[in-house]
Short mmCIF file of C-alpha atoms and ligand atoms in Angstrom, two decimals:
data_model
loop_
_atom_site.label_atom_id
_atom_site.label_comp_id
_atom_site.label_asym_id
_atom_site.label_seq_id
_atom_site.Cartn_x
_atom_site.Cartn_y
_atom_site.Cartn_z
CA UNK A 43 83.73 87.68 96.87
CA UNK A 44 80.43 88.77 98.39
CA UNK A 45 79.77 91.04 101.34
CA UNK A 46 79.93 89.15 104.61
CA UNK A 47 76.88 90.86 106.03
CA UNK A 48 73.32 91.05 104.84
CA UNK A 49 72.27 94.47 103.61
CA UNK A 50 70.96 96.54 106.51
CA UNK A 51 69.90 99.96 105.25
CA UNK A 52 68.54 100.94 108.65
CA UNK A 53 71.90 100.39 110.33
CA UNK A 54 73.53 102.29 107.47
CA UNK A 55 71.16 105.21 108.00
CA UNK A 56 72.06 105.32 111.72
CA UNK A 57 75.79 105.31 110.93
CA UNK A 58 75.26 108.10 108.45
CA UNK A 59 73.11 110.16 110.83
CA UNK A 60 75.69 110.01 113.63
CA UNK A 61 78.43 110.85 111.16
CA UNK A 62 76.54 113.88 109.87
CA UNK A 63 75.78 115.01 113.40
CA UNK A 64 79.26 114.65 114.89
CA UNK A 65 82.10 113.78 112.51
CA UNK A 66 84.00 116.73 111.10
CA UNK A 67 85.59 115.51 107.86
CA UNK A 68 88.95 116.39 106.28
CA UNK A 69 89.21 118.80 103.35
CA UNK A 70 85.44 119.24 103.11
CA UNK A 71 82.65 121.77 103.28
CA UNK A 72 80.79 119.89 105.99
CA UNK A 73 77.35 120.74 104.71
CA UNK A 74 78.05 119.68 101.16
CA UNK A 75 79.31 116.13 101.65
CA UNK A 76 77.52 112.81 101.66
CA UNK A 77 79.96 110.16 102.94
CA UNK A 78 79.16 106.57 102.02
CA UNK A 79 78.47 104.46 105.11
CA UNK A 80 80.82 101.48 104.86
CA UNK A 81 79.70 98.17 106.33
CA UNK A 82 82.86 96.18 105.74
CA UNK A 83 85.90 95.47 103.61
CA UNK A 84 88.09 92.56 102.64
CA UNK A 85 90.99 92.28 100.23
CA UNK A 86 90.39 94.64 97.31
CA UNK A 87 86.69 95.22 98.02
CA UNK A 88 84.46 97.15 100.41
CA UNK A 89 80.70 97.29 100.68
CA UNK A 90 77.95 99.51 102.02
CA UNK A 91 74.80 98.73 104.03
CA UNK A 92 72.60 98.64 100.95
CA UNK A 93 74.26 95.61 99.36
CA UNK A 94 76.55 97.51 96.98
CA UNK A 95 80.09 96.23 96.65
CA UNK A 96 82.98 98.28 95.27
CA UNK A 97 86.35 97.29 93.90
CA UNK A 98 88.73 99.76 95.55
CA UNK A 99 91.02 101.28 92.93
CA UNK A 100 92.21 103.84 95.52
CA UNK A 101 93.64 101.57 98.25
CA UNK A 102 91.95 103.91 100.73
CA UNK A 103 94.20 106.94 100.32
CA UNK A 104 96.81 104.82 98.52
CA UNK A 105 97.81 102.96 101.65
CA UNK A 106 96.14 99.54 101.92
CA UNK A 107 98.98 97.97 99.95
CA UNK A 108 98.04 94.46 101.11
CA UNK A 109 94.29 95.09 100.93
CA UNK A 110 91.76 95.15 103.74
CA UNK A 111 91.66 92.76 106.70
CA UNK A 112 94.67 90.63 105.86
CA UNK A 113 94.17 87.85 108.44
CA UNK A 114 97.84 87.61 109.41
CA UNK A 115 98.12 91.34 110.14
CA UNK A 116 94.82 91.42 111.99
CA UNK A 117 96.01 88.45 114.09
CA UNK A 118 99.35 90.14 114.83
CA UNK A 119 97.58 93.27 116.06
CA UNK A 120 95.26 91.18 118.22
CA UNK A 121 98.17 89.21 119.64
CA UNK A 122 100.15 92.36 120.41
CA UNK A 123 97.09 93.93 122.06
CA UNK A 124 96.91 90.93 124.39
CA UNK A 125 100.63 91.05 125.13
CA UNK A 126 101.55 94.73 125.44
CA UNK A 127 99.05 97.14 123.93
CA UNK A 128 101.15 100.23 124.46
CA UNK A 129 104.42 101.45 125.91
CA UNK A 130 106.16 104.81 126.06
CA UNK A 131 108.74 105.65 123.37
CA UNK A 132 111.77 106.04 125.63
CA UNK A 133 111.96 102.28 126.24
CA UNK A 134 113.30 99.47 124.08
CA UNK A 135 110.35 97.28 123.15
CA UNK A 136 110.76 94.04 121.19
CA UNK A 137 108.21 94.73 118.47
CA UNK A 138 109.45 98.29 117.97
CA UNK A 139 113.04 97.10 117.65
CA UNK A 140 111.95 94.43 115.17
CA UNK A 141 109.91 96.84 113.04
CA UNK A 142 112.86 99.26 112.89
CA UNK A 143 115.22 96.42 111.93
CA UNK A 144 112.94 95.14 109.16
CA UNK A 145 112.43 98.63 107.74
CA UNK A 146 116.12 99.58 107.94
CA UNK A 147 117.07 96.35 106.17
CA UNK A 148 114.90 97.36 103.20
CA UNK A 149 115.61 101.08 102.93
CA UNK A 150 118.38 101.93 100.46
CA UNK A 151 122.02 102.62 101.35
CA UNK A 152 122.87 103.55 104.91
CA UNK A 153 119.41 104.71 105.98
CA UNK A 154 119.69 102.52 109.03
CA UNK A 155 118.09 104.47 111.87
CA UNK A 156 114.32 104.83 112.08
CA UNK A 157 112.43 107.63 113.83
CA UNK A 158 108.80 106.56 114.15
CA UNK A 159 105.84 108.91 113.76
CA UNK A 160 102.07 108.44 113.52
CA UNK A 161 101.86 109.25 109.83
CA UNK A 162 103.34 110.96 106.80
CA UNK A 163 103.04 114.64 107.70
CA UNK A 164 104.82 114.14 111.02
CA UNK A 165 107.53 112.24 109.18
CA UNK A 166 108.02 115.23 106.86
CA UNK A 167 108.01 117.67 109.81
CA UNK A 168 110.74 115.69 111.52
CA UNK A 169 112.81 115.15 108.39
CA UNK A 170 112.86 118.91 107.86
CA UNK A 171 113.73 119.51 111.51
CA UNK A 172 116.61 117.04 111.26
CA UNK A 173 117.88 118.63 108.05
CA UNK A 174 117.76 122.13 109.54
CA UNK A 175 119.61 121.09 112.69
CA UNK A 176 122.14 119.03 110.75
CA UNK A 177 123.02 121.85 108.35
CA UNK A 178 122.35 124.87 110.55
CA UNK A 179 120.40 126.31 107.61
CA UNK A 180 116.71 127.11 107.40
CA UNK A 181 115.29 127.07 103.87
CA UNK A 182 113.76 124.01 102.26
CA UNK A 183 113.14 123.62 98.55
CA UNK A 184 110.06 121.71 97.44
CA UNK A 185 108.31 121.14 94.14
CA UNK A 186 105.12 122.51 92.68
CA UNK A 187 102.81 119.56 91.95
CA UNK A 188 103.57 117.84 95.26
CA UNK A 189 101.84 116.78 98.45
CA UNK A 190 103.70 116.40 101.74
CA UNK A 191 100.96 116.45 104.40
CA UNK A 192 98.64 118.78 106.28
CA UNK A 193 100.61 119.89 109.37
CA UNK A 194 102.23 123.31 109.38
CA UNK A 195 105.58 122.73 107.69
CA UNK A 196 104.29 119.86 105.56
CA UNK A 197 101.40 121.87 104.14
CA UNK A 198 103.69 124.81 103.45
CA UNK A 199 105.96 122.44 101.53
CA UNK A 200 103.01 121.15 99.54
CA UNK A 201 102.77 122.32 95.95
CA UNK A 202 99.02 122.06 95.37
CA UNK A 203 95.96 124.17 96.18
CA UNK A 204 95.48 122.50 99.54
CA UNK A 205 98.35 124.70 100.72
CA UNK A 206 96.77 128.03 99.90
CA UNK A 207 94.55 128.40 102.98
CA UNK A 208 97.43 127.58 105.35
CA UNK A 209 100.32 129.19 103.47
CA UNK A 210 102.29 131.29 105.94
CA UNK A 211 104.71 132.39 103.24
CA UNK A 212 107.33 132.43 105.97
CA UNK A 213 108.03 128.78 106.64
CA UNK A 214 111.39 128.94 104.91
CA UNK A 215 109.99 127.16 101.87
CA UNK A 216 111.02 127.90 98.30
CA UNK A 217 109.23 126.07 95.51
CA UNK A 218 110.62 124.97 92.17
CA UNK A 219 109.39 123.05 89.14
CA UNK A 220 110.19 119.37 88.98
CA UNK A 221 110.15 117.53 85.63
CA UNK A 222 106.84 116.60 84.00
CA UNK A 223 107.31 116.15 80.28
CA UNK A 224 103.62 115.89 79.33
CA UNK A 225 103.01 119.38 80.74
CA UNK A 226 106.59 120.56 80.61
CA UNK A 227 107.33 123.78 82.51
CA UNK A 228 110.53 123.92 80.41
CA UNK A 229 109.08 123.63 76.87
CA UNK A 230 110.99 120.37 76.54
CA UNK A 231 110.08 117.75 73.96
CA UNK A 232 112.18 114.81 75.13
CA UNK A 233 112.84 113.22 78.51
CA UNK A 234 116.53 114.08 78.21
CA UNK A 235 115.71 117.75 77.61
CA UNK A 236 113.18 117.80 80.48
CA UNK A 237 115.69 116.26 82.86
CA UNK A 238 118.56 118.58 81.90
CA UNK A 239 116.41 121.72 81.98
CA UNK A 240 114.77 120.80 85.28
CA UNK A 241 118.20 120.28 86.82
CA UNK A 242 119.46 123.59 85.45
CA UNK A 243 116.36 125.34 86.83
CA UNK A 244 116.96 123.75 90.25
CA UNK A 245 120.59 124.77 90.29
CA UNK A 246 119.70 128.32 89.18
CA UNK A 247 117.11 128.51 91.96
CA UNK A 248 119.74 127.44 94.48
CA UNK A 249 122.24 129.99 93.16
CA UNK A 250 119.77 132.86 93.47
CA UNK A 251 118.41 131.74 96.86
CA UNK A 252 121.94 131.35 98.23
CA UNK A 253 123.23 127.79 98.62
CA UNK A 254 124.37 128.43 102.20
CA UNK A 255 120.77 129.22 103.21
CA UNK A 256 119.29 125.92 102.03
CA UNK A 257 118.98 123.00 104.43
CA UNK A 258 117.12 120.51 102.27
CA UNK A 259 115.48 119.66 99.01
CA UNK A 260 112.40 117.50 99.44
CA UNK A 261 110.87 115.55 96.58
CA UNK A 262 108.43 112.72 96.30
CA UNK A 263 110.52 110.08 94.52
CA UNK A 264 107.54 109.58 92.22
CA UNK A 265 105.03 112.37 92.95
CA UNK A 266 101.74 110.69 93.90
CA UNK A 267 98.60 112.73 94.45
CA UNK A 268 99.90 115.43 92.13
CA UNK A 269 99.88 113.07 89.17
CA UNK A 270 102.33 110.13 89.31
CA UNK A 271 105.06 111.81 87.26
CA UNK A 272 107.87 109.26 87.10
CA UNK A 273 111.03 111.37 86.91
CA UNK A 274 113.00 111.11 83.66
CA UNK A 275 116.28 109.17 83.64
CA UNK A 276 119.08 111.07 85.33
CA UNK A 277 116.93 113.59 87.19
CA UNK A 278 117.10 112.21 90.71
CA UNK A 279 120.78 111.33 90.29
CA UNK A 280 121.28 114.94 89.20
CA UNK A 281 119.46 116.22 92.28
CA UNK A 282 121.67 113.98 94.42
CA UNK A 283 124.77 115.50 92.79
CA UNK A 284 123.47 119.05 93.33
CA UNK A 285 122.75 118.28 97.00
CA UNK A 286 126.28 116.90 97.42
CA UNK A 287 127.81 119.93 95.69
CA UNK A 288 126.11 122.44 98.00
CA UNK A 289 125.92 120.42 101.24
CA UNK A 290 122.11 120.25 101.02
CA UNK A 291 120.22 117.37 102.62
CA UNK A 292 118.29 115.30 100.10
CA UNK A 293 114.92 114.19 101.45
CA UNK A 294 112.88 111.70 99.45
CA UNK A 295 109.25 111.48 100.51
CA UNK A 296 108.15 107.87 99.99
CA UNK A 297 105.01 108.10 102.08
CA UNK A 298 102.95 107.09 99.05
CA UNK A 299 105.53 105.56 96.69
CA UNK A 300 107.19 103.31 99.28
CA UNK A 301 106.51 99.77 100.43
CA UNK A 302 105.87 98.06 97.13
CA UNK A 303 103.67 100.62 95.39
CA UNK A 304 106.06 101.06 92.45
CA UNK A 305 107.06 97.40 92.23
CA UNK A 306 110.14 97.86 94.45
CA UNK A 307 110.31 98.15 98.21
CA UNK A 308 111.16 101.82 97.70
CA UNK A 309 110.84 103.87 94.52
CA UNK A 310 114.39 105.24 94.98
CA UNK A 311 115.67 101.81 93.92
CA UNK A 312 114.40 102.43 90.36
CA UNK A 313 116.75 105.40 90.10
CA UNK A 314 119.72 104.08 92.03
CA UNK A 315 119.63 107.05 94.34
CA UNK A 316 120.15 107.08 98.10
CA UNK A 317 118.75 110.15 99.89
CA UNK A 318 119.98 111.41 103.25
CA UNK A 319 116.52 111.13 104.76
CA UNK A 320 113.53 109.19 103.57
CA UNK A 321 109.99 109.56 104.87
CA UNK A 322 107.52 106.69 104.87
CA UNK A 323 104.03 105.85 106.23
CA UNK A 324 100.94 104.30 104.58
CA UNK A 325 102.16 100.99 103.10
CA UNK A 326 104.56 100.32 106.01
CA UNK A 327 101.67 98.50 107.67
CA UNK A 328 98.92 99.14 105.14
CA UNK A 329 97.52 101.71 107.57
CA UNK A 330 95.99 99.08 109.86
CA UNK A 331 97.30 101.17 112.78
CA UNK A 332 98.66 104.68 112.13
CA UNK A 333 102.44 104.62 111.56
CA UNK A 334 105.03 106.63 109.68
CA UNK A 335 108.64 107.51 110.07
CA UNK A 336 111.93 108.87 108.87
CA UNK A 337 114.78 106.62 107.76
CA UNK A 338 118.01 108.43 108.64
CA UNK A 339 121.50 108.20 107.11
CA UNK A 340 124.50 107.40 109.28
CA UNK A 341 125.87 110.93 108.87
CA UNK A 342 122.69 112.68 109.98
CA UNK A 343 122.10 110.18 112.77
CA UNK A 344 125.64 110.97 114.02
CA UNK A 345 124.66 114.64 114.42
CA UNK A 346 122.41 113.50 117.23
CA UNK A 347 124.82 111.05 118.87
CA UNK A 348 125.92 113.43 121.61
CA UNK A 349 123.40 116.19 121.05
CA UNK A 350 119.76 115.47 121.89
CA UNK A 351 117.30 115.39 119.03
CA UNK A 352 114.70 118.04 119.94
CA UNK A 353 111.58 116.26 118.73
CA UNK A 354 109.28 113.46 119.84
CA UNK A 355 105.80 112.02 119.92
CA UNK A 356 103.91 110.23 122.70
CA UNK A 357 103.09 107.37 120.36
CA UNK A 358 106.42 107.15 118.49
CA UNK A 359 106.84 103.47 117.65
CA UNK A 360 103.49 102.44 119.13
CA UNK A 361 103.56 98.67 119.75
CA UNK A 362 100.27 97.98 117.93
CA UNK A 363 101.45 99.93 114.87
CA UNK A 364 104.85 98.25 114.96
CA UNK A 365 103.28 94.79 115.28
CA UNK A 366 101.21 95.60 112.20
CA UNK A 367 104.37 96.69 110.37
CA UNK A 368 106.30 93.54 111.30
CA UNK A 369 103.39 91.35 110.14
CA UNK A 370 102.85 93.39 106.96
CA UNK A 371 106.49 93.19 105.92
CA UNK A 372 106.46 89.45 106.62
CA UNK A 373 103.31 89.02 104.51
CA UNK A 374 104.85 91.07 101.70
CA UNK A 375 107.90 88.81 101.73
CA UNK A 376 105.99 85.52 102.03
CA UNK A 377 103.42 86.40 99.39
CA UNK A 378 105.91 88.14 97.09
CA UNK A 379 103.72 91.25 97.06
CA UNK A 380 106.43 93.58 95.74
CA UNK A 381 107.20 91.24 92.83
CA UNK A 382 103.48 90.92 92.14
CA UNK A 383 103.10 94.72 92.04
CA UNK A 384 105.90 94.91 89.47
CA UNK A 385 104.25 92.14 87.43
CA UNK A 386 100.85 93.88 87.51
CA UNK A 387 102.42 97.10 86.27
CA UNK A 388 104.47 95.59 83.48
CA UNK A 389 102.11 92.91 82.22
CA UNK A 390 98.57 93.87 83.18
CA UNK A 391 97.91 97.49 84.10
CA UNK A 392 100.44 99.25 81.86
CA UNK A 393 99.49 97.47 78.62
CA UNK A 394 95.74 97.71 79.37
CA UNK A 395 95.89 101.44 80.13
CA UNK A 396 97.91 102.15 76.98
CA UNK A 397 95.26 100.30 75.02
CA UNK A 398 92.52 102.39 76.69
CA UNK A 399 94.43 105.54 75.77
CA UNK A 400 94.34 104.55 72.11
CA UNK A 401 90.59 104.07 72.13
CA UNK A 402 89.42 106.92 74.35
CA UNK A 403 89.72 110.52 73.13
CA UNK A 404 89.63 111.70 76.78
CA UNK A 405 92.84 109.90 77.77
CA UNK A 406 95.72 112.27 77.03
CA UNK A 407 98.49 110.37 78.74
CA UNK A 408 98.98 107.20 80.73
CA UNK A 409 101.97 107.10 83.07
CA UNK A 410 103.17 105.09 86.01
CA UNK A 411 104.79 101.92 87.23
CA UNK A 412 103.93 99.04 89.54
CA UNK A 413 100.44 99.66 90.90
CA UNK A 414 100.89 103.42 90.69
CA UNK A 415 99.29 104.83 87.51
CA UNK A 416 97.65 108.05 86.36
CA UNK A 417 95.40 108.77 83.42
CA UNK A 418 95.64 112.43 82.45
CA UNK A 419 92.18 113.22 81.08
CA UNK A 420 91.90 115.92 78.44
CA UNK A 421 89.33 117.79 76.40
CA UNK A 422 91.56 117.46 73.39
CA UNK A 423 94.55 115.20 72.81
CA UNK A 424 96.24 117.69 70.48
CA UNK A 425 96.10 120.71 72.79
CA UNK A 426 96.29 118.60 75.97
CA UNK A 427 93.77 120.94 77.57
CA UNK A 428 92.80 119.24 80.85
CA UNK A 429 89.29 117.78 80.96
CA UNK A 430 88.56 120.24 83.80
CA UNK A 431 90.52 123.38 84.73
CA UNK A 432 93.17 123.26 87.48
CA UNK A 433 91.47 123.07 90.89
CA UNK A 434 87.99 123.16 89.33
CA UNK A 435 84.94 122.94 91.59
CA UNK A 436 81.17 122.81 91.11
CA UNK A 437 79.91 123.05 87.54
CA UNK A 438 83.42 123.41 86.12
CA UNK A 439 84.25 120.00 87.55
CA UNK A 440 81.13 118.31 86.14
CA UNK A 441 82.96 116.11 83.59
CA UNK A 442 85.13 114.52 86.30
CA UNK A 443 82.11 114.15 88.59
CA UNK A 444 80.23 112.38 85.78
CA UNK A 445 83.20 110.10 85.18
CA UNK A 446 83.39 109.26 88.90
CA UNK A 447 79.67 108.56 89.15
CA UNK A 448 79.84 106.24 86.13
CA UNK A 449 82.74 104.30 87.67
CA UNK A 450 80.85 103.85 90.95
CA UNK A 451 77.75 102.73 89.09
CA UNK A 452 79.92 100.01 87.58
CA UNK A 453 81.16 98.89 91.01
CA UNK A 454 84.53 100.64 90.80
CA UNK A 455 85.67 103.13 93.44
CA UNK A 456 88.01 105.45 91.49
CA UNK A 457 90.78 107.76 92.69
CA UNK A 458 90.14 111.20 91.24
CA UNK A 459 92.29 114.31 91.58
CA UNK A 460 91.56 117.31 89.35
CA UNK A 461 91.62 116.09 85.72
CA UNK A 462 93.17 112.74 86.57
CA UNK A 463 92.10 109.33 87.66
CA UNK A 464 94.73 107.16 89.29
CA UNK A 465 94.82 103.40 89.11
CA UNK A 466 96.17 102.48 92.53
CA UNK A 467 94.68 99.17 93.65
CA UNK A 468 96.20 97.06 96.42
CA UNK A 469 99.66 95.73 95.52
CA UNK A 470 98.30 92.22 96.06
CA UNK A 471 95.14 92.61 93.97
CA UNK A 472 94.69 89.58 91.74
CA UNK A 473 94.94 89.86 87.97
CA UNK A 474 91.23 89.05 87.74
CA UNK A 475 90.35 91.86 90.16
CA UNK A 476 92.51 94.35 88.28
CA UNK A 477 90.94 93.32 84.97
CA UNK A 478 87.46 93.70 86.45
CA UNK A 479 88.39 97.22 87.55
CA UNK A 480 89.90 98.09 84.18
CA UNK A 481 86.70 97.00 82.42
CA UNK A 482 84.66 99.30 84.67
CA UNK A 483 87.18 102.07 84.04
CA UNK A 484 86.83 101.52 80.29
CA UNK A 485 83.06 102.04 80.53
CA UNK A 486 83.42 105.14 82.74
CA UNK A 487 85.92 106.68 80.31
CA UNK A 488 83.20 106.63 77.65
CA UNK A 489 81.38 109.15 79.85
CA UNK A 490 84.54 111.30 80.02
CA UNK A 491 84.80 111.04 76.21
CA UNK A 492 81.47 112.85 75.92
CA UNK A 493 83.19 115.97 77.28
CA UNK A 494 85.99 116.07 74.73
CA UNK A 495 86.08 118.57 71.90
C1 LIG B 689 103.91 111.87 99.51
C2 LIG B 689 103.13 112.13 100.75
N1 LIG B 689 103.73 112.69 101.81
C3 LIG B 689 103.07 112.93 102.95
C4 LIG B 689 101.74 112.63 103.08
C5 LIG B 689 101.02 112.92 104.36
O1 LIG B 689 100.74 111.74 105.04
P1 LIG B 689 99.66 111.72 106.22
O2 LIG B 689 98.33 111.98 105.60
O3 LIG B 689 99.80 110.34 106.80
O4 LIG B 689 100.05 112.76 107.20
C6 LIG B 689 101.06 112.04 102.01
C7 LIG B 689 99.64 111.70 102.11
O5 LIG B 689 98.97 111.40 101.15
C8 LIG B 689 101.78 111.78 100.81
O6 LIG B 689 101.19 111.23 99.75
#
């Protein structure tokens, strides 16, 4: 595929100049960034104004699960805009009802009521609010090595350095260690040990915090940004049992892992676990129009049958976003996108990454499933010392910066977080596209290898 527009560096320079003058970017020191001016995107690719094309191994921020500009979703948004571009949330609107029905039909167990938000953080905020009101308790337990969003409660729940600047220390959040065998907080050497010790640690934490003070435990089903740590067998079922024992609401955050990313509609299906609340966003409509939500169990929904739910959003269930969700889900069914994601993981990405790990001294571990993979880059495979220190910046982060630059030079846009690169292409990327990206990754890893010792 080639860019649909001729290179136009002058137009690119104008886009860049206006951006630098007026756009205030997320998570950035404004004076130190140099955002690429993007001229267009289609499928798994995007391109700039200078004629450079990139294969997107990031799916944006892991959300364009059906790639860019899917014609059926674009058409559905256009059609909805012509029919009813917006309508307030208190009314029943056909496309909103249909989106809720299609989502509820795919969520596990009895998660049959959908509260719509504009994105993932708001979904987490509302899930926590529901859990607190349902239980009459305040504390929420969340994991280190997690990301739950950037609004007040969500960022306080987050277990990574992005929390530090906004940490109120008083949001009723208690953090614990979730399992991660490669860098085990529990000195475990097998998955069974890691699972059992992580569960014991969680139960001990609950005992010392006071079970009657804890409203919810929130976990990403498969933690995403923090490193794609697929939980060991038995862990999530164990968390479910602990929640049941103490009357704690189990919240699974599937904002990143949901909607096909792991090769199932929802990652919870891999573990046969049904949470009480499940948050989603991103892949629900591939982010074509902002949308997120909370899928709610019958029991928690019943809490708000006679008692008003004290939360809402002007754009809850926005018709354009819902039309995009209905069309996206239909496309995913018709084009067997979820099955394709599972196939890519099992037969293409997984085997290829394991082969890369054998050849490259910088690849300490490969882990993942579906189109949701992480390469843990190390200075030394024996010691597992990360290629760059935790939360490194500037010179200390130079090896990862060099790796990223090499990938981009080879036409691959890589996902990089700390000492990891994630392989998270669109769920409907073709085998040929994925192989092209893996070849570019292979070359870029040779640059990372130069920093091993
Ligand atoms: C697991 C998880 N939860 C919540 C969020 C926050 O979503 P949003 O950025 O749409 O608010 C993210 C975003 O990456 C996420 O990965």
